[in-house]
N, CA and C atoms as an extended XYZ file, in Angstrom:
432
Properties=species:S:1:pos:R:3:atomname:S:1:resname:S:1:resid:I:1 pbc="F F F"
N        -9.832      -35.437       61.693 N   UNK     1
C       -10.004      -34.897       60.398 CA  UNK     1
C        -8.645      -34.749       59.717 C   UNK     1
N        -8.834      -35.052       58.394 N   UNK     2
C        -7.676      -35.046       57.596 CA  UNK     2
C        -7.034      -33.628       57.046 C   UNK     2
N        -5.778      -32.673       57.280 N   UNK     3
C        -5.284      -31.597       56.627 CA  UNK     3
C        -5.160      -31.936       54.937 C   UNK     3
N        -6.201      -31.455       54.433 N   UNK     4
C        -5.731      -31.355       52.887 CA  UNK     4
C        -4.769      -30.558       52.311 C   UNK     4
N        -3.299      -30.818       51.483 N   UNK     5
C        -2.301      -29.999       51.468 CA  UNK     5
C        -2.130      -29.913       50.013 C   UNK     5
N        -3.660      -30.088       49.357 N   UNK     6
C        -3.559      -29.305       48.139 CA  UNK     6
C        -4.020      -28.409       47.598 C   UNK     6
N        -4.517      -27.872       48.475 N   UNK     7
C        -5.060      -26.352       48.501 CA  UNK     7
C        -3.878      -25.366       48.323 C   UNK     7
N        -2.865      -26.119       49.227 N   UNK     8
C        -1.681      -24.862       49.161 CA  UNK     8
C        -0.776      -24.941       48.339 C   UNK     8
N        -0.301      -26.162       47.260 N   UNK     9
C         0.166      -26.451       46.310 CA  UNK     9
C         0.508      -26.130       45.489 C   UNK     9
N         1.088      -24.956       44.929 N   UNK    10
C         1.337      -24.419       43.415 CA  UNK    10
C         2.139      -24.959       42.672 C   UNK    10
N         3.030      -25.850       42.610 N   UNK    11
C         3.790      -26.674       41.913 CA  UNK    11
C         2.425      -26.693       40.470 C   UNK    11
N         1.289      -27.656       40.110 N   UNK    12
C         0.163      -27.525       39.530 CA  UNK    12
C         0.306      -26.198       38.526 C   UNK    12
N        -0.092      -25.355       39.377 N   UNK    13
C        -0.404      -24.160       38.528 CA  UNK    13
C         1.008      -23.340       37.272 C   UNK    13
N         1.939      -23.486       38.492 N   UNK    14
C         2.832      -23.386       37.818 CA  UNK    14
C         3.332      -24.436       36.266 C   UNK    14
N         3.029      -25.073       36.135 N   UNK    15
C         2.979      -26.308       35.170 CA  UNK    15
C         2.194      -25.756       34.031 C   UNK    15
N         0.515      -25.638       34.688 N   UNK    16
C        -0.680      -24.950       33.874 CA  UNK    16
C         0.305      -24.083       32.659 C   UNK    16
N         0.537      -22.976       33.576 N   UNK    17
C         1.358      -21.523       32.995 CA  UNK    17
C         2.362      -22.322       31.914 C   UNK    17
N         3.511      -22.850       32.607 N   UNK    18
C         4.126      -23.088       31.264 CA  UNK    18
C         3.332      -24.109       30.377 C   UNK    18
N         2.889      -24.666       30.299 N   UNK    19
C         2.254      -25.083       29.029 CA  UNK    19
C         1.878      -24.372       28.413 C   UNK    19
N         0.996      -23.236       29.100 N   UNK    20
C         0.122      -22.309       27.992 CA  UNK    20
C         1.119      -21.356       27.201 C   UNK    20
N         2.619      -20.661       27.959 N   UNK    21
C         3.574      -20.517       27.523 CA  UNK    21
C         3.690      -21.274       25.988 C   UNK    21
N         4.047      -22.062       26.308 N   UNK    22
C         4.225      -23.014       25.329 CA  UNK    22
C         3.558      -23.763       24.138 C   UNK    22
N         2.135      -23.313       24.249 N   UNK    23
C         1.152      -23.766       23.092 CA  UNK    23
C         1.039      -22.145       22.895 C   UNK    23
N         1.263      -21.269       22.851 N   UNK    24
C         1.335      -20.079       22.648 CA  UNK    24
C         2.566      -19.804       21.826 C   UNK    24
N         3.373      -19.891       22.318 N   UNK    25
C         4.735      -19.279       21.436 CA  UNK    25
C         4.371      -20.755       20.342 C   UNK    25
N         4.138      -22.155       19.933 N   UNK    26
C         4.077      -22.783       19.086 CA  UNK    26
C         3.041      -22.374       18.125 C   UNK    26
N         1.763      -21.416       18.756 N   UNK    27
C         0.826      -20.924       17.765 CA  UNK    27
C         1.319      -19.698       17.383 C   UNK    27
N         1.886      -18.998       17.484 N   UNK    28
C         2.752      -18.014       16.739 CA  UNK    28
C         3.743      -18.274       16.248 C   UNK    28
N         4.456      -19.260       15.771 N   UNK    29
C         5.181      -20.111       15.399 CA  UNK    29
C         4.774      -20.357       13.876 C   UNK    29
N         3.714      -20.812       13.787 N   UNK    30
C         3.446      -21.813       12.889 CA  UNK    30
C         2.346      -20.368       12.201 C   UNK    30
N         1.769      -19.769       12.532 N   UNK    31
C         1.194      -18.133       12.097 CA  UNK    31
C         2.149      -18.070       11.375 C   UNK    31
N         3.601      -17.057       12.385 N   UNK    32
C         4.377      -16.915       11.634 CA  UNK    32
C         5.159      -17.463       10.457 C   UNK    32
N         5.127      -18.929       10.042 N   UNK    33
C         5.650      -19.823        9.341 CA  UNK    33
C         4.477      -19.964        7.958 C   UNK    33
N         3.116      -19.815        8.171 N   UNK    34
C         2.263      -19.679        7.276 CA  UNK    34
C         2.336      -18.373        6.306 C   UNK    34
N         2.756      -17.220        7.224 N   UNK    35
C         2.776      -16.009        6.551 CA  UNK    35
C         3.975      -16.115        5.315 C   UNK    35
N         4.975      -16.327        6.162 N   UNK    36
C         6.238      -16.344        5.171 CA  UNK    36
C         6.525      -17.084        3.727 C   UNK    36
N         5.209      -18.265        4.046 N   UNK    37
C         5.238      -19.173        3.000 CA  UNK    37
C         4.421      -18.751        2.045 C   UNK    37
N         3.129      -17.453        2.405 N   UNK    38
C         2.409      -16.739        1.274 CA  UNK    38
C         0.771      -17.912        1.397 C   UNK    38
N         0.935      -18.107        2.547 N   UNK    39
C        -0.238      -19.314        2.295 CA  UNK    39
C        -1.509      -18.348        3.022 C   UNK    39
N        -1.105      -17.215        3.077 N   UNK    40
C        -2.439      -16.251        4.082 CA  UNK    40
C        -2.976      -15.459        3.080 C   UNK    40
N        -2.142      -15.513        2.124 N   UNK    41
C        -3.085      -14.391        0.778 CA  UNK    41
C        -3.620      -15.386       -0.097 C   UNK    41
N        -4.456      -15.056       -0.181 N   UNK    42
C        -5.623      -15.294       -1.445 CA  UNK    42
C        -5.024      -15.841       -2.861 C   UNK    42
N        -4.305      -14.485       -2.957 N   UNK    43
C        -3.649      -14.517       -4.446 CA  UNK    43
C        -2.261      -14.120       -4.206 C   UNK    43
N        -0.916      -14.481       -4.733 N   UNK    44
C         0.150      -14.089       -4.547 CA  UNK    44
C         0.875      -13.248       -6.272 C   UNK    44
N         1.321      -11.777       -6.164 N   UNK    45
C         1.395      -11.778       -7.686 CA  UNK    45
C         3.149      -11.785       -7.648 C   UNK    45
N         3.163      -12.282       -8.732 N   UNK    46
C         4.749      -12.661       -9.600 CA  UNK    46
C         5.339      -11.245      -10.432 C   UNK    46
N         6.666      -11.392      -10.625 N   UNK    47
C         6.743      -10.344      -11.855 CA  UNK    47
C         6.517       -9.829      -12.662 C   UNK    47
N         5.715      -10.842      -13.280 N   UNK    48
C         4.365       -9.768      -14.129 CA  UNK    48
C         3.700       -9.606      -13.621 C   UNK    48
N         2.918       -9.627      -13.324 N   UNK    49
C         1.640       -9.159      -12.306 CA  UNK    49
C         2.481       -7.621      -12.002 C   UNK    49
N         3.619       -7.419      -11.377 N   UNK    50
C         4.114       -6.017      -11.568 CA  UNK    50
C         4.441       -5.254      -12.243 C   UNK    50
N         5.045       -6.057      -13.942 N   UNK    51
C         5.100       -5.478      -14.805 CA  UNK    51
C         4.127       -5.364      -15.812 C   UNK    51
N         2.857       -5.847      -15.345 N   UNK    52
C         1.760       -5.017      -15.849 CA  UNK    52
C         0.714       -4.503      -15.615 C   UNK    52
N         1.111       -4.351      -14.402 N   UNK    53
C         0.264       -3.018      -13.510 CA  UNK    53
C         0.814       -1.778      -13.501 C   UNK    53
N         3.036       -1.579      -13.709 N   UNK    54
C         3.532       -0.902      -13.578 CA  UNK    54
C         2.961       -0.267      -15.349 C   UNK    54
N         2.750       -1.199      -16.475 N   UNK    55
C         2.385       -0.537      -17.541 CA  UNK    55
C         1.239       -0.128      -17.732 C   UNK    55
N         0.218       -0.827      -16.691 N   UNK    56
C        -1.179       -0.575      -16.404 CA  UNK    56
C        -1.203        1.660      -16.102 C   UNK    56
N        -0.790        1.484      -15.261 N   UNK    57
C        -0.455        3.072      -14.400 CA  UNK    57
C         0.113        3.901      -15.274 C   UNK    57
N         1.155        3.598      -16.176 N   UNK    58
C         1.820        4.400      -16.977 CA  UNK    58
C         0.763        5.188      -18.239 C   UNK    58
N        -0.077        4.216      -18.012 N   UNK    59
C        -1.192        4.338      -19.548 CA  UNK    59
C        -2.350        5.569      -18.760 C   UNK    59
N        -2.639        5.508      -17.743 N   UNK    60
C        -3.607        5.869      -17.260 CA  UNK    60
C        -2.932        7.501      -16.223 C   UNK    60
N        -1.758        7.648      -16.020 N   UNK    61
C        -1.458        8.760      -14.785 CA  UNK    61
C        -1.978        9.663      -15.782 C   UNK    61
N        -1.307        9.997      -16.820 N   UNK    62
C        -1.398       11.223      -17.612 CA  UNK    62
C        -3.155       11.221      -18.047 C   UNK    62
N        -3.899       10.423      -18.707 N   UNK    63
C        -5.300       11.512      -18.372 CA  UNK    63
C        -6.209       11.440      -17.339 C   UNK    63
N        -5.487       10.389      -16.334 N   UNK    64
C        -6.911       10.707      -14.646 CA  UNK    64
C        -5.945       12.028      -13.998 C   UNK    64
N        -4.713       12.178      -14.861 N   UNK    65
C        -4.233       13.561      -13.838 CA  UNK    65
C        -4.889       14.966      -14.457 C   UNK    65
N        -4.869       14.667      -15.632 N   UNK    66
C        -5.401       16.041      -16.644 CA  UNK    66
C        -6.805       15.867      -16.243 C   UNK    66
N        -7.614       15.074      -16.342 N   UNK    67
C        -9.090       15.333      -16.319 CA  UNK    67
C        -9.040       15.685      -14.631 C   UNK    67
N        -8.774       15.142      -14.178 N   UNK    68
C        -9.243       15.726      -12.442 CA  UNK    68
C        -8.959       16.828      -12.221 C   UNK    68
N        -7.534       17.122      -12.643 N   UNK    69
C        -7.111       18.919      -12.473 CA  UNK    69
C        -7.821       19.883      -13.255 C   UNK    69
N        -8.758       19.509      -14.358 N   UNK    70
C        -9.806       20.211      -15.261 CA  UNK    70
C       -10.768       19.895      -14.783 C   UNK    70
N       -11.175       19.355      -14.153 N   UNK    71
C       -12.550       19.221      -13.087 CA  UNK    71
C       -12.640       19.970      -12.048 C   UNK    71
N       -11.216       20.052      -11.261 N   UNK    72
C       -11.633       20.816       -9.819 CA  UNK    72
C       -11.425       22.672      -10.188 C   UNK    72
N       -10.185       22.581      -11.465 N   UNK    73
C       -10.385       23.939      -11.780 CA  UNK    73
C       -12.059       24.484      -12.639 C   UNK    73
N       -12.058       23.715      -13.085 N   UNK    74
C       -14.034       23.931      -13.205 CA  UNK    74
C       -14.446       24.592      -12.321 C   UNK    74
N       -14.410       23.583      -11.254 N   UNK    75
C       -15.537       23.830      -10.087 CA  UNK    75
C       -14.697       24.832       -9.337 C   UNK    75
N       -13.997       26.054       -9.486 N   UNK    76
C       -13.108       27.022       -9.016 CA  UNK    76
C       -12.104       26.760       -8.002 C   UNK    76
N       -11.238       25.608       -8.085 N   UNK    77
C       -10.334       25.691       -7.187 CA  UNK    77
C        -8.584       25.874       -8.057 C   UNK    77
N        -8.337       26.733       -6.960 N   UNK    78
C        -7.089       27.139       -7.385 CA  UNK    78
C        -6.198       26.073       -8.427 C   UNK    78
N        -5.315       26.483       -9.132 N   UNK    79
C        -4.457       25.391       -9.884 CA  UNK    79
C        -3.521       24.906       -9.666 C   UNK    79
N        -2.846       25.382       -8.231 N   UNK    80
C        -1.734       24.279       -7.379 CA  UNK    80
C        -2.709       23.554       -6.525 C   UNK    80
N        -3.611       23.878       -5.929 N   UNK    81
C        -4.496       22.737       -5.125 CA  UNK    81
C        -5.106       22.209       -5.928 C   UNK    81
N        -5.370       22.396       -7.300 N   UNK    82
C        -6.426       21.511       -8.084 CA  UNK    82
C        -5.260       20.058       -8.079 C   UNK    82
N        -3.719       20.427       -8.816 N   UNK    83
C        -3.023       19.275       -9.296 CA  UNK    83
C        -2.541       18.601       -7.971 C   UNK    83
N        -2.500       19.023       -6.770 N   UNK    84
C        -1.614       18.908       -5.766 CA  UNK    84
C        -3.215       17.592       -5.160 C   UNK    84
N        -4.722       18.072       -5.276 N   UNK    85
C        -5.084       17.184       -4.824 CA  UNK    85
C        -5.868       16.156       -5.749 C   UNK    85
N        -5.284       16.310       -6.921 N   UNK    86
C        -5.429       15.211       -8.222 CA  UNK    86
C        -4.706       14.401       -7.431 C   UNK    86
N        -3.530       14.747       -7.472 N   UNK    87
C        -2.124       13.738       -7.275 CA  UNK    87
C        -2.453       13.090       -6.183 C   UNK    87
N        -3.238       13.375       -5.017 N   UNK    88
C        -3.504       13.061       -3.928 CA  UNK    88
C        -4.459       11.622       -3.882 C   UNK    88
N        -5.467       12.324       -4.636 N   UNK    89
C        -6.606       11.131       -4.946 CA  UNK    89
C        -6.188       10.408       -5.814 C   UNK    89
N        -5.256       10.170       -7.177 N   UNK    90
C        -4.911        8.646       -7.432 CA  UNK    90
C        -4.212        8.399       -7.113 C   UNK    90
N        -3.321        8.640       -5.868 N   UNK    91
C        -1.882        8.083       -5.290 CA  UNK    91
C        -2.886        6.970       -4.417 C   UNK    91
N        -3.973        7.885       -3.806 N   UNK    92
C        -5.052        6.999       -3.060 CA  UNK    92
C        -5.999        5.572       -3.966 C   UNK    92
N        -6.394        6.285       -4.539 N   UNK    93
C        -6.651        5.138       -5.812 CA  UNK    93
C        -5.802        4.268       -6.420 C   UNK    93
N        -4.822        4.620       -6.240 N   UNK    94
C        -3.627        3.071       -6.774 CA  UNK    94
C        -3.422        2.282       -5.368 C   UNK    94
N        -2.741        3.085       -4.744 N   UNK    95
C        -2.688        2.455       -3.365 CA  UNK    95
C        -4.004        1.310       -3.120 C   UNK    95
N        -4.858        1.676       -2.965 N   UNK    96
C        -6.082        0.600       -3.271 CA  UNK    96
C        -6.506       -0.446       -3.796 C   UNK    96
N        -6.136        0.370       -5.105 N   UNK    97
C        -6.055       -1.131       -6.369 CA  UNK    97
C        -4.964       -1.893       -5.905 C   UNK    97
N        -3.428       -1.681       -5.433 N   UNK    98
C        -2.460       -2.288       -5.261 CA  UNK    98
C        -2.913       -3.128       -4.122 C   UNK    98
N        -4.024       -2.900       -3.005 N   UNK    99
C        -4.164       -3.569       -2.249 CA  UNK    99
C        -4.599       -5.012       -2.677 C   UNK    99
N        -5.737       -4.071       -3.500 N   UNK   100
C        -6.298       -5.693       -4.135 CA  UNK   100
C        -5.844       -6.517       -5.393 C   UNK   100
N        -4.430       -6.366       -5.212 N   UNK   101
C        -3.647       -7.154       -5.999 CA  UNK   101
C        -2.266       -7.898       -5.600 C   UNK   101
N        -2.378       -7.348       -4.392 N   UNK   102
C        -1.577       -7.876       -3.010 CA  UNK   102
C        -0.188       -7.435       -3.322 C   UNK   102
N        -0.160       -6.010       -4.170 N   UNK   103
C         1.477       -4.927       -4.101 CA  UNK   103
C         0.708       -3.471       -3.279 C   UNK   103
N         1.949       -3.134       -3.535 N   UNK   104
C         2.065       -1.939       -2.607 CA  UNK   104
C         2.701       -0.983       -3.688 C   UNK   104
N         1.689        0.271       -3.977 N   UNK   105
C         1.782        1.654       -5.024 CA  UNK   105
C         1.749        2.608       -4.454 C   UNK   105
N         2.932        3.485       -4.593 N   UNK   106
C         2.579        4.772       -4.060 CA  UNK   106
C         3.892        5.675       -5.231 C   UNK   106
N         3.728        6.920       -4.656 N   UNK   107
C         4.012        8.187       -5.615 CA  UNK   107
C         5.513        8.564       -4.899 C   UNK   107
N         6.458        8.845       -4.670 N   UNK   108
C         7.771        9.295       -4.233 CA  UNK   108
C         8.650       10.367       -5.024 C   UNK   108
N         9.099       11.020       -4.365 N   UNK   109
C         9.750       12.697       -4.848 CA  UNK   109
C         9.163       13.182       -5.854 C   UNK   109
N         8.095       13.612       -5.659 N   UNK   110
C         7.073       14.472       -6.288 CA  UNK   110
C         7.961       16.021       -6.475 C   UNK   110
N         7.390       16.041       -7.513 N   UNK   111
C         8.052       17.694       -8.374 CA  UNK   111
C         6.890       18.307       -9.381 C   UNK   111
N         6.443       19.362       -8.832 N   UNK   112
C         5.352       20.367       -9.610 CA  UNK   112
C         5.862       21.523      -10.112 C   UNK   112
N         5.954       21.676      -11.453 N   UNK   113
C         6.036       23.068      -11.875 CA  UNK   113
C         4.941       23.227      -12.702 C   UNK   113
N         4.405       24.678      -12.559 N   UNK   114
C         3.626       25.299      -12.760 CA  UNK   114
C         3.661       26.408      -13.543 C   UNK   114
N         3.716       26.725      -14.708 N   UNK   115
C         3.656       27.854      -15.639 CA  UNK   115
C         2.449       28.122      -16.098 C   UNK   115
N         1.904       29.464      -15.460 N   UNK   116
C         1.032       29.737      -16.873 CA  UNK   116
C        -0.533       28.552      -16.209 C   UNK   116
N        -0.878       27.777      -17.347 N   UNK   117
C        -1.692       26.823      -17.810 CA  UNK   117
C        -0.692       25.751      -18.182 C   UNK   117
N        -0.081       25.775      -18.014 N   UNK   118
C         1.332       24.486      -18.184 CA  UNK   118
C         1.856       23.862      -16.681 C   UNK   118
N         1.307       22.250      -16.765 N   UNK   119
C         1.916       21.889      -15.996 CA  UNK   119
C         2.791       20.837      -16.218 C   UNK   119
N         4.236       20.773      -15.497 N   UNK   120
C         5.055       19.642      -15.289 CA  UNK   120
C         5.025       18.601      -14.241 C   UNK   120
N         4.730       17.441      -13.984 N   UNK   121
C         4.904       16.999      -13.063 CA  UNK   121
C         6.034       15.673      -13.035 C   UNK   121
N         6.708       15.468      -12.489 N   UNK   122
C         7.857       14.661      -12.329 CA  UNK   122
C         7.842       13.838      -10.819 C   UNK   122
N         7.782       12.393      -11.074 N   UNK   123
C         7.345       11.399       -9.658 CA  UNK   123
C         8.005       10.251       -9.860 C   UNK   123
N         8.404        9.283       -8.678 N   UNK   124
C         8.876        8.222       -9.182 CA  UNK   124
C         7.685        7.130       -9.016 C   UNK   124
N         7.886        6.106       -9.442 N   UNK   125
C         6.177        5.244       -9.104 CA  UNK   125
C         6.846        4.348       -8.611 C   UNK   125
N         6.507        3.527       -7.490 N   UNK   126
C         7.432        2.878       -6.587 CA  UNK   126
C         6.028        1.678       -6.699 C   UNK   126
N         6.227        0.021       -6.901 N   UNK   127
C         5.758       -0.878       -7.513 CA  UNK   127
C         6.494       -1.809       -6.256 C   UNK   127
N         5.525       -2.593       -5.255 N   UNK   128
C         6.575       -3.408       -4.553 CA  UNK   128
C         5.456       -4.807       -4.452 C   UNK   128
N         6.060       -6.152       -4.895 N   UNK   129
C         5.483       -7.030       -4.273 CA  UNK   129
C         6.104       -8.345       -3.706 C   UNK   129
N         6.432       -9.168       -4.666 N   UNK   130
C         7.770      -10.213       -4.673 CA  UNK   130
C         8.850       -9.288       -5.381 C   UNK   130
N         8.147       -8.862       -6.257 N   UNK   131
C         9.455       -8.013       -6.697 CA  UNK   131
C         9.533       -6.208       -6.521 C   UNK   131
N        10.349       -5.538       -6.883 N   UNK   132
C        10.199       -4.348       -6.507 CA  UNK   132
C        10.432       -3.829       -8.073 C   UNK   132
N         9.535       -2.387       -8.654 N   UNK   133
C        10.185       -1.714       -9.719 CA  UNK   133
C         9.719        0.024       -9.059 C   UNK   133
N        10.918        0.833       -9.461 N   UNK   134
C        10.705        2.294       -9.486 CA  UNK   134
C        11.297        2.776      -10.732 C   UNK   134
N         9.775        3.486      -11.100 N   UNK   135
C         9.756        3.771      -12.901 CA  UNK   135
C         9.757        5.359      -12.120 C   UNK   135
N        10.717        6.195      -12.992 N   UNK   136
C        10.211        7.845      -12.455 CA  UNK   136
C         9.403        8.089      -13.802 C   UNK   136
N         8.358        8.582      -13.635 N   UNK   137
C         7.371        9.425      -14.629 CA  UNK   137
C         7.525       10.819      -14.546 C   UNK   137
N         7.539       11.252      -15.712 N   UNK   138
C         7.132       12.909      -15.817 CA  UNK   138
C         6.304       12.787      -17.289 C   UNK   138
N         5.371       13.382      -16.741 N   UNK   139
C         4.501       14.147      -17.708 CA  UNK   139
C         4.120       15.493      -17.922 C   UNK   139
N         3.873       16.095      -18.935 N   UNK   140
C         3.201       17.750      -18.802 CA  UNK   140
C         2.059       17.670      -19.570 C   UNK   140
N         1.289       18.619      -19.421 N   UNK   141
C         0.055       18.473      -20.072 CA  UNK   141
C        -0.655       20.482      -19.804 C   UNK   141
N        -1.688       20.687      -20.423 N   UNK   142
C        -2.122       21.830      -20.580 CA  UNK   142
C        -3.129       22.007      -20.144 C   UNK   142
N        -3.591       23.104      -18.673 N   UNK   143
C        -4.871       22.961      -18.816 CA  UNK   143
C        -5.386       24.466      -19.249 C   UNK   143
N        -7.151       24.327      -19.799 N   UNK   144
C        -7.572       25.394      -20.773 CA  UNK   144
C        -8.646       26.191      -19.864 C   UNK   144
């Protein structure tokens, strides 16, 4: 009877491995090379596309901030948690929309003053996609 001596052989397997090594790091390769080129999004937006979303937001902070903070003080909640979770929910609501426009929106060094029925609020609006813009906003407004 014949000793078969490729049973014990790993030279083979070892081979297997690096290949798969190797069609592996080339498929993350070429992933990575697709991403960079913008060929994985849908839609890619340009400088306008930021500069008029950044004017989009500017039009709209000051009354989704007044009406929400006159809504939750309605419904009896205090008037630093009313504005504190206005600010909360459209930082969340842009963030969102920015998703589906393939930038990135959010709110940075936030400043609340509070007098009275007088509020100040002072934020920077941070706009990032191909390009980057940070507009600081302040608005005040009155609630009754």
């Amino acid at each position: 009877m014949r000793n078969n001596d490729l049973i014990k052989n790993d030279s083979g397997q070892m081979l297997l491995a690096a290949g798969l090594v190797l069609l592996m790091s080339l498929l993350s390769m070429s992933l990575y090379g697709v991403k960079v080129a913008g060929y994985d999004l849908p839609r890619t937006s340009d400088v306008t596309d930021v500069l008029d979303t950044t004017e989009e937001v500017e039009k709209i902070f000051l009354p989704s901030l007044e009406n929400r903070t006159q809504i939750r003080v309605d419904a009896g909640m205090d008037l630093d948690d009313a504005v504190l979770d206005s600010l909360d929910s459209i930082e969340y609501d842009l963030k969102s929309h920015g998703i589906l426009r393939g930038m990135q929106i959010s709110l940075t060094d936030l400043e609340i003053e509070i007098n009275d029925n007088n509020i100040a609020v002072m934020t920077i609006l941070n706009i990032v996609s191909d390009s980057t813009i940070e507009l600081p906003l302040s608005i005040e407004f009155e609630i009754l």
